[in-house]
XYZ file of C-alpha atoms in Angstrom:
510
model
C -80.595 63.294 24.880
C -78.239 61.548 22.445
C -81.148 60.430 20.348
C -82.672 63.919 20.155
C -82.857 64.943 16.482
C -83.326 68.631 15.650
C -84.995 69.338 12.323
C -82.507 70.164 9.615
C -82.376 73.766 8.480
C -81.910 74.393 4.775
C -79.592 77.418 4.851
C -79.404 77.504 1.081
C -83.155 78.121 0.889
C -82.859 80.854 3.557
C -79.808 82.499 1.875
C -81.637 85.499 0.300
C -83.103 86.531 3.681
C -79.873 85.864 5.576
C -77.931 87.974 3.076
C -80.220 90.969 3.529
C -80.464 90.803 7.298
C -76.673 90.402 7.511
C -76.123 93.378 5.190
C -78.582 95.488 7.250
C -76.701 94.697 10.502
C -73.395 95.490 8.807
C -74.823 98.735 7.530
C -75.776 99.781 11.067
C -72.213 99.024 12.245
C -70.802 101.127 9.390
C -72.898 104.069 10.516
C -70.968 104.002 13.768
C -67.431 103.685 12.418
C -67.375 105.459 9.031
C -66.761 109.202 8.751
C -69.864 111.068 7.588
C -68.418 112.015 4.235
C -67.826 108.434 3.152
C -70.985 106.832 4.409
C -73.274 107.440 1.413
C -71.115 105.742 -1.178
C -70.244 102.791 1.027
C -73.806 102.242 2.243
C -75.289 102.483 -1.232
C -72.700 100.038 -2.582
C -73.366 97.620 0.272
C -77.134 97.846 -0.282
C -76.978 97.174 -3.990
C -74.386 94.385 -3.696
C -76.517 92.643 -1.015
C -79.653 92.932 -3.161
C -77.888 91.536 -6.177
C -76.328 88.746 -4.114
C -79.740 87.838 -2.665
C -81.232 87.802 -6.204
C -78.448 85.440 -7.360
C -79.256 83.206 -4.395
C -82.906 83.127 -5.442
C -81.942 82.260 -9.028
C -79.579 79.535 -7.939
C -82.305 78.013 -5.731
C -85.033 78.239 -8.324
C -85.660 74.479 -8.214
C -85.930 74.331 -4.451
C -89.228 73.097 -3.000
C -89.021 72.635 0.735
C -90.440 73.546 4.133
C -87.748 74.389 6.670
C -87.177 75.760 10.168
C -89.691 73.393 11.669
C -92.326 74.246 9.096
C -92.086 78.044 9.673
C -90.806 78.869 6.194
C -91.940 77.399 2.814
C -89.762 77.766 -0.229
C -91.785 76.989 -3.361
C -92.580 78.444 -6.722
C -94.643 81.464 -5.570
C -92.103 82.189 -2.778
C -89.142 82.244 -5.161
C -90.951 84.242 -7.810
C -92.210 86.864 -5.321
C -88.805 87.060 -3.613
C -87.146 87.635 -6.955
C -89.725 90.285 -7.806
C -89.202 92.099 -4.486
C -85.404 92.026 -5.008
C -85.617 93.354 -8.587
C -88.028 96.108 -7.612
C -85.899 96.761 -4.506
C -82.809 97.304 -6.644
C -84.651 99.910 -8.729
C -86.055 101.519 -5.614
C -82.581 101.685 -4.134
C -81.380 103.557 -7.192
C -83.988 106.243 -6.463
C -83.149 106.269 -2.746
C -79.430 106.631 -3.493
C -79.848 109.576 -5.905
C -78.062 112.733 -4.718
C -77.683 114.709 -7.976
C -81.327 115.797 -8.433
C -81.414 117.586 -5.074
C -78.240 118.640 -3.300
C -77.913 116.204 -0.404
C -80.676 113.908 -1.592
C -84.329 113.485 -0.641
C -83.680 112.704 3.010
C -83.163 114.963 6.013
C -79.569 115.156 7.331
C -80.561 114.424 10.900
C -83.854 112.834 11.876
C -84.090 114.708 15.206
C -83.890 118.268 13.782
C -86.647 120.536 14.977
C -88.893 121.608 12.133
C -88.402 125.273 11.262
C -85.156 125.638 13.309
C -82.036 127.251 11.907
C -80.387 123.849 11.494
C -83.442 122.544 9.692
C -83.433 125.406 7.241
C -79.703 124.972 6.649
C -79.951 121.209 6.048
C -82.702 121.730 3.485
C -80.224 123.553 1.335
C -76.967 121.701 1.389
C -76.295 119.216 4.212
C -75.730 115.583 3.077
C -78.748 113.346 3.565
C -79.136 110.740 6.283
C -77.487 107.453 5.300
C -79.328 105.320 7.869
C -82.026 104.980 5.206
C -79.981 102.244 3.515
C -79.854 99.662 6.350
C -83.469 100.499 7.259
C -84.553 99.839 3.669
C -82.604 96.577 3.570
C -84.222 95.457 6.854
C -87.628 96.190 5.398
C -86.872 94.310 2.178
C -85.570 91.357 4.221
C -88.853 91.351 6.145
C -90.707 91.289 2.843
C -88.791 88.223 1.715
C -89.691 86.441 4.920
C -93.297 87.648 4.709
C -93.994 85.941 1.366
C -92.210 82.770 2.571
C -93.881 82.488 5.999
C -95.651 79.153 6.466
C -97.151 79.851 9.857
C -98.998 82.832 11.198
C -96.563 83.763 13.965
C -93.654 83.920 11.529
C -95.820 85.981 9.244
C -96.553 88.392 12.069
C -92.869 88.759 12.910
C -92.093 89.388 9.225
C -94.924 91.931 9.096
C -93.334 93.922 11.903
C -89.829 93.615 10.437
C -90.980 95.098 7.117
C -93.255 97.733 8.714
C -91.212 99.341 11.452
C -88.452 100.623 9.180
C -91.045 102.038 6.802
C -92.657 104.006 9.633
C -89.271 105.684 10.272
C -88.400 106.187 6.613
C -91.659 108.045 5.950
C -90.634 110.778 8.430
C -87.265 111.557 6.867
C -88.224 113.881 3.996
C -85.730 116.744 3.556
C -88.421 119.289 2.725
C -92.013 119.607 3.986
C -90.882 118.177 7.300
C -94.195 118.559 9.133
C -96.069 116.837 6.317
C -93.546 114.024 6.344
C -93.728 113.564 10.086
C -97.528 113.662 10.045
C -97.498 110.939 7.359
C -95.211 108.782 9.435
C -97.351 109.171 12.539
C -100.553 108.277 10.666
C -98.892 105.261 9.135
C -97.519 104.097 12.491
C -100.790 104.463 14.397
C -102.975 102.819 11.760
C -100.333 100.183 11.063
C -100.204 99.321 14.756
C -103.968 98.797 14.822
C -103.725 96.589 11.757
C -100.961 94.535 13.373
C -103.090 94.154 16.484
C -106.035 92.895 14.400
C -103.660 90.403 12.676
C -102.343 89.135 16.014
C -105.802 88.816 17.533
C -106.894 86.871 14.456
C -103.905 84.522 14.921
C -105.129 83.852 18.492
C -108.628 82.982 17.259
C -107.322 80.713 14.537
C -105.098 78.973 17.065
C -108.168 78.424 19.179
C -109.916 76.811 16.243
C -107.071 74.742 14.762
C -104.860 74.155 17.814
C -101.880 75.247 15.663
C -100.664 78.224 13.686
C -98.885 76.539 10.777
C -100.826 76.716 7.526
C -100.901 72.967 6.852
C -102.532 72.255 10.247
C -105.018 75.046 9.681
C -105.876 73.563 6.311
C -106.512 70.165 7.907
C -108.630 71.723 10.666
C -110.712 73.630 8.076
C -111.290 70.374 6.117
C -112.396 68.495 9.275
C -113.531 71.036 11.881
C -113.877 69.887 15.464
C -114.254 73.269 17.149
C -116.658 76.178 16.779
C -116.317 77.697 13.323
C -116.996 81.183 14.762
C -113.355 81.155 15.775
C -112.341 80.254 12.227
C -114.271 82.999 10.525
C -113.495 85.607 13.155
C -109.812 84.787 12.964
C -109.787 84.816 9.167
C -111.545 88.188 9.132
C -108.998 89.773 11.520
C -106.012 88.346 9.769
C -107.401 89.578 6.429
C -107.749 93.096 7.889
C -104.068 93.185 8.712
C -103.119 92.033 5.167
C -105.659 94.257 3.406
C -104.266 97.258 5.305
C -100.849 96.623 3.810
C -102.429 96.050 0.377
C -104.174 99.469 0.605
C -107.602 97.899 -0.035
C -110.739 99.795 0.944
C -111.967 100.482 3.586
C -108.464 99.980 5.057
C -106.913 102.432 2.604
C -107.314 105.708 4.450
C -103.620 106.001 5.323
C -102.492 105.655 1.718
C -103.018 109.193 0.177
C -101.549 111.064 3.160
C -98.588 108.757 3.549
C -97.810 108.651 -0.193
C -97.950 112.468 -0.306
C -95.879 113.130 2.831
C -93.197 110.440 2.591
C -89.988 111.075 0.656
C -90.815 110.214 -2.974
C -88.264 107.289 -3.210
C -89.874 105.727 -0.134
C -93.303 106.233 -1.649
C -92.074 104.362 -4.701
C -90.695 101.593 -2.511
C -94.033 101.164 -0.699
C -96.099 101.310 -3.921
C -93.999 98.609 -5.611
C -92.384 96.274 -3.025
C -94.803 96.449 -0.122
C -97.711 95.613 -2.456
C -95.877 92.520 -3.667
C -95.231 91.356 -0.129
C -98.782 91.998 1.055
C -100.439 90.194 -1.823
C -97.898 87.399 -1.632
C -98.900 86.729 2.017
C -102.584 87.037 1.166
C -102.233 84.517 -1.670
C -100.458 82.024 0.592
C -103.067 82.285 3.363
C -106.098 81.994 1.078
C -104.746 79.331 -1.291
C -102.952 77.161 1.289
C -104.730 77.461 4.650
C -108.306 78.557 3.896
C -109.141 77.198 0.460
C -111.601 74.865 2.125
C -113.914 77.750 3.040
C -113.576 79.672 -0.244
C -117.323 79.805 -0.711
C -117.614 81.679 2.557
C -114.905 84.350 2.100
C -115.220 84.849 -1.695
C -118.373 87.025 -1.508
C -116.942 89.151 1.328
C -113.575 89.716 -0.296
C -115.364 90.264 -3.597
C -117.357 93.115 -2.069
C -114.098 94.575 -0.687
C -112.573 94.306 -4.174
C -115.498 96.194 -5.692
C -115.335 98.857 -2.975
C -111.587 99.201 -3.511
C -111.911 99.649 -7.283
C -114.717 102.159 -6.908
C -112.960 104.119 -4.186
C -109.689 104.300 -6.084
C -111.252 105.187 -9.446
C -113.790 107.770 -8.265
C -111.536 109.605 -5.804
C -108.635 109.654 -8.269
C -110.807 111.873 -10.472
C -111.020 114.563 -7.771
C -107.302 114.761 -6.942
C -105.207 117.853 -7.558
C -101.881 116.514 -6.283
C -99.829 114.118 -8.379
C -98.705 111.893 -5.531
C -102.262 111.649 -4.162
C -103.457 110.775 -7.658
C -100.929 107.953 -7.814
C -102.013 106.865 -4.310
C -105.630 106.419 -5.387
C -104.381 104.699 -8.504
C -102.532 102.296 -6.220
C -105.746 101.668 -4.303
C -107.666 100.914 -7.494
C -104.894 98.558 -8.630
C -105.168 96.748 -5.288
C -108.808 96.134 -6.263
C -107.778 94.662 -9.641
C -105.246 92.430 -7.889
C -107.957 91.185 -5.569
C -109.979 90.206 -8.648
C -107.080 87.951 -9.671
C -106.689 86.574 -6.122
C -110.390 85.655 -5.901
C -110.211 83.559 -9.045
C -108.820 80.894 -6.673
C -107.283 78.887 -9.467
C -103.815 78.441 -10.945
C -104.483 81.104 -13.553
C -105.506 83.545 -10.801
C -102.286 82.881 -8.911
C -100.030 83.296 -11.937
C -101.801 86.369 -13.324
C -101.723 88.077 -9.936
C -97.935 87.554 -9.723
C -97.577 88.897 -13.266
C -99.660 91.961 -12.372
C -97.490 92.673 -9.310
C -94.349 92.772 -11.345
C -95.858 94.808 -14.180
C -97.385 97.397 -11.885
C -94.281 97.570 -9.707
C -91.940 98.677 -12.521
C -94.478 101.133 -13.885
C -95.119 102.836 -10.553
C -91.362 103.110 -9.866
C -90.902 104.934 -13.153
C -93.867 107.208 -12.402
C -92.529 108.276 -8.987
C -89.057 108.610 -10.466
C -90.334 111.239 -12.896
C -92.353 112.938 -10.106
C -89.086 113.413 -8.167
C -87.601 115.318 -11.172
C -90.375 117.951 -11.607
C -89.128 120.649 -9.262
C -88.934 124.315 -8.471
C -87.034 126.266 -5.870
C -89.186 124.865 -3.075
C -88.670 121.202 -4.050
C -90.991 118.845 -5.911
C -93.903 120.503 -7.726
C -96.692 117.972 -7.270
C -99.760 120.131 -7.806
C -101.409 119.165 -11.076
C -101.730 122.733 -12.236
C -97.971 123.066 -12.153
C -97.627 120.323 -14.766
C -99.520 122.324 -17.398
C -97.378 122.733 -20.506
C -94.640 120.458 -19.216
C -94.580 118.526 -22.502
C -93.512 121.629 -24.391
C -90.624 122.373 -22.020
C -89.412 118.815 -21.444
C -90.900 116.529 -24.147
C -88.661 113.548 -23.251
C -89.746 113.144 -19.667
C -93.333 114.231 -20.383
C -93.443 111.582 -23.076
C -92.155 108.924 -20.662
C -94.699 109.979 -18.037
C -97.486 109.946 -20.706
C -96.497 106.386 -21.599
C -96.670 105.296 -17.932
C -100.108 106.971 -17.589
C -101.335 105.053 -20.614
C -100.036 101.838 -19.045
C -101.975 102.615 -15.851
C -105.044 103.173 -17.989
C -104.595 99.719 -19.577
C -103.961 100.847 -23.141
C -102.784 97.979 -25.449
C -99.011 97.444 -26.021
C -98.332 98.338 -22.390
C -97.927 96.104 -19.371
C -101.062 97.563 -17.861
C -103.257 96.120 -20.613
C -101.633 92.720 -20.463
C -101.855 92.443 -16.686
C -105.485 93.498 -16.520
C -106.393 91.144 -19.361
C -104.661 88.302 -17.470
C -106.369 88.849 -14.097
C -109.767 89.451 -15.673
C -109.434 86.318 -17.813
C -108.501 84.253 -14.762
C -111.470 85.687 -12.801
C -113.925 84.801 -15.565
C -112.555 81.276 -15.655
C -112.977 81.160 -11.835
C -116.595 82.212 -12.046
C -116.056 85.800 -10.845
C -117.558 87.547 -13.898
C -119.322 90.107 -11.662
C -115.951 91.377 -10.456
C -114.634 91.654 -14.007
C -117.627 93.807 -15.042
C -116.983 96.245 -12.201
C -113.255 96.122 -12.979
C -113.810 97.120 -16.625
C -116.192 99.976 -15.662
C -113.816 101.370 -13.023
C -110.915 101.080 -15.492
C -112.837 103.340 -17.869
C -113.475 105.840 -15.057
C -109.862 105.678 -13.925
C -108.627 106.496 -17.468
C -109.987 110.014 -17.114
C -107.491 111.384 -14.525
C -104.642 109.736 -16.445
C -105.681 111.283 -19.735
C -106.330 114.615 -18.018
C -102.694 114.728 -16.970
C -101.538 113.902 -20.497
C -103.753 116.609 -22.015
C -102.539 119.104 -19.428
C -98.905 118.422 -20.176
C -99.172 118.547 -23.981
C -102.106 120.810 -24.912
C -101.696 123.576 -22.311
C -99.313 126.489 -22.668
C -96.480 126.595 -20.143
C -96.856 129.417 -17.670
C -94.600 131.228 -15.300
C -95.384 128.676 -12.601
C -94.574 125.698 -14.799
C -91.550 124.031 -13.149
C -88.573 122.574 -14.954
C -87.513 118.940 -14.979
C -84.208 118.542 -13.185
C -81.401 116.789 -15.000
C -81.427 113.267 -13.445
C -78.316 111.687 -12.097
C -77.141 108.275 -13.302
C -79.144 106.378 -10.649
C -82.486 108.005 -11.435
C -81.823 107.729 -15.195
C -81.170 104.012 -14.779
C -84.348 103.535 -12.744
C -86.441 105.370 -15.316
C -84.968 103.479 -18.277
C -85.574 100.150 -16.536
C -89.140 101.080 -15.587
C -90.129 102.266 -19.063
C -88.483 99.383 -20.882
C -90.104 96.735 -18.693
C -93.506 98.454 -19.062
C -93.127 98.359 -22.862
C -91.666 94.873 -22.968
C -94.384 93.270 -20.862
C -96.974 94.871 -23.163
C -95.344 93.680 -26.392
C -93.803 90.360 -25.438
C -95.404 89.246 -22.159
C -95.132 85.502 -22.921
C -91.796 84.804 -21.151
C -92.953 86.280 -17.861
C -96.428 84.709 -18.174
C -94.774 81.312 -18.710
C -92.544 81.900 -15.694
C -95.462 82.807 -13.474
C -97.441 79.838 -14.704
C -94.568 77.476 -13.926
C -94.165 79.013 -10.451
C -97.866 78.846 -9.559
C -97.780 75.883 -7.214
C -97.690 76.126 -3.420
C -96.264 73.445 -1.121
C -97.685 72.535 2.289
């Protein structure tokens, strides 16, 4: 017993995750001891401070390259870059979540257990302060995302998947208005997410049967020199991919996305569109590039077909949408397809360009949903496209910002959307995936139509009696919008610093 040596744990490498999980636990304790009137300010401060502290920990550990906790967690270039991206996007998302000036009481219900349509429910929709449990729940989810992109074995990845998902299921049900729609969205997300998690876990079992282990290095070795039936390998990989593609909103596992994006509180929709996508693709990159690169010729055609289906589904169905949040949902689906094009390049350029795309798209979509939360009438957010007609003449500043974000989504030059698409398509061509690039260019042209339709509607239509106003944003929403628009412009005009950073970070460790 005296000679027993336990593997050393690198707590410095784990610091960002430990900070967030610790802050989330502290936030839950504060819910029990703080008076209701003080909770929002304290919880928001705690959330922002913990996110900034975790980001500082990532920056300080930027040169760390290690595998710790018995091989369960890998800290390398992609891990650190993706964790930093999640934290930056999480800070901006938290600004939207913490906003209370746009709608009295905020976007969240005052008590989660209120019966829809009851007298208390109607009263809280008007003035009661919003639920503050959203802050520790959000921090828990972000902590799970940090672990998700760092997981170096499949069981740790599954635990992280549940840690990031369960709080999101709850958060989707907490919209202050349109309570039934919000609860329906949460239920759909929970049921379909549970099935996806079950597929993932069953795939882990099959891969364990093939490799005799669940850590990615052992799986890589087993793939290189198989001694067991490869049916277990391909079956397990397919099931694990289903779980990750569900979180990525890739077709045909995308069916939850429009309903959940529409029904969830808009700040939570923004959080899912930005941060969850980074986490999902970060895990997918690690699995494909580290564990299963030895069978790339087997999964490339299948995932390529999924990428094409995802791009087509997102682009074509976006044209038919009449609700702004559903339009952005199908845009998110199409962008998942473009990200898959970068992933399937299966080279260093594919890895770096995919990470660049995740950051560029994340800031743009946060700004888009931030503006959506401001377009309101007496009943709350006005998300039907017909209500946006003439908005540019009433509120040219915010209509101009939204038009710029739409142009970025369309991939117009001098925006981050153009740079990111150019990067992933270039990497895919170099990786021999020209067929995916051709489909990507065609679907980008189709997808430009609904974006341009919104711009034309805002600027060239006369405002009517039903045209809503744009609420005066509070400081938090204003900060989120300024950050999103500036980053979208900067990454279109001077993308080289971030491209260099992603290129330097594009190296996994085993």
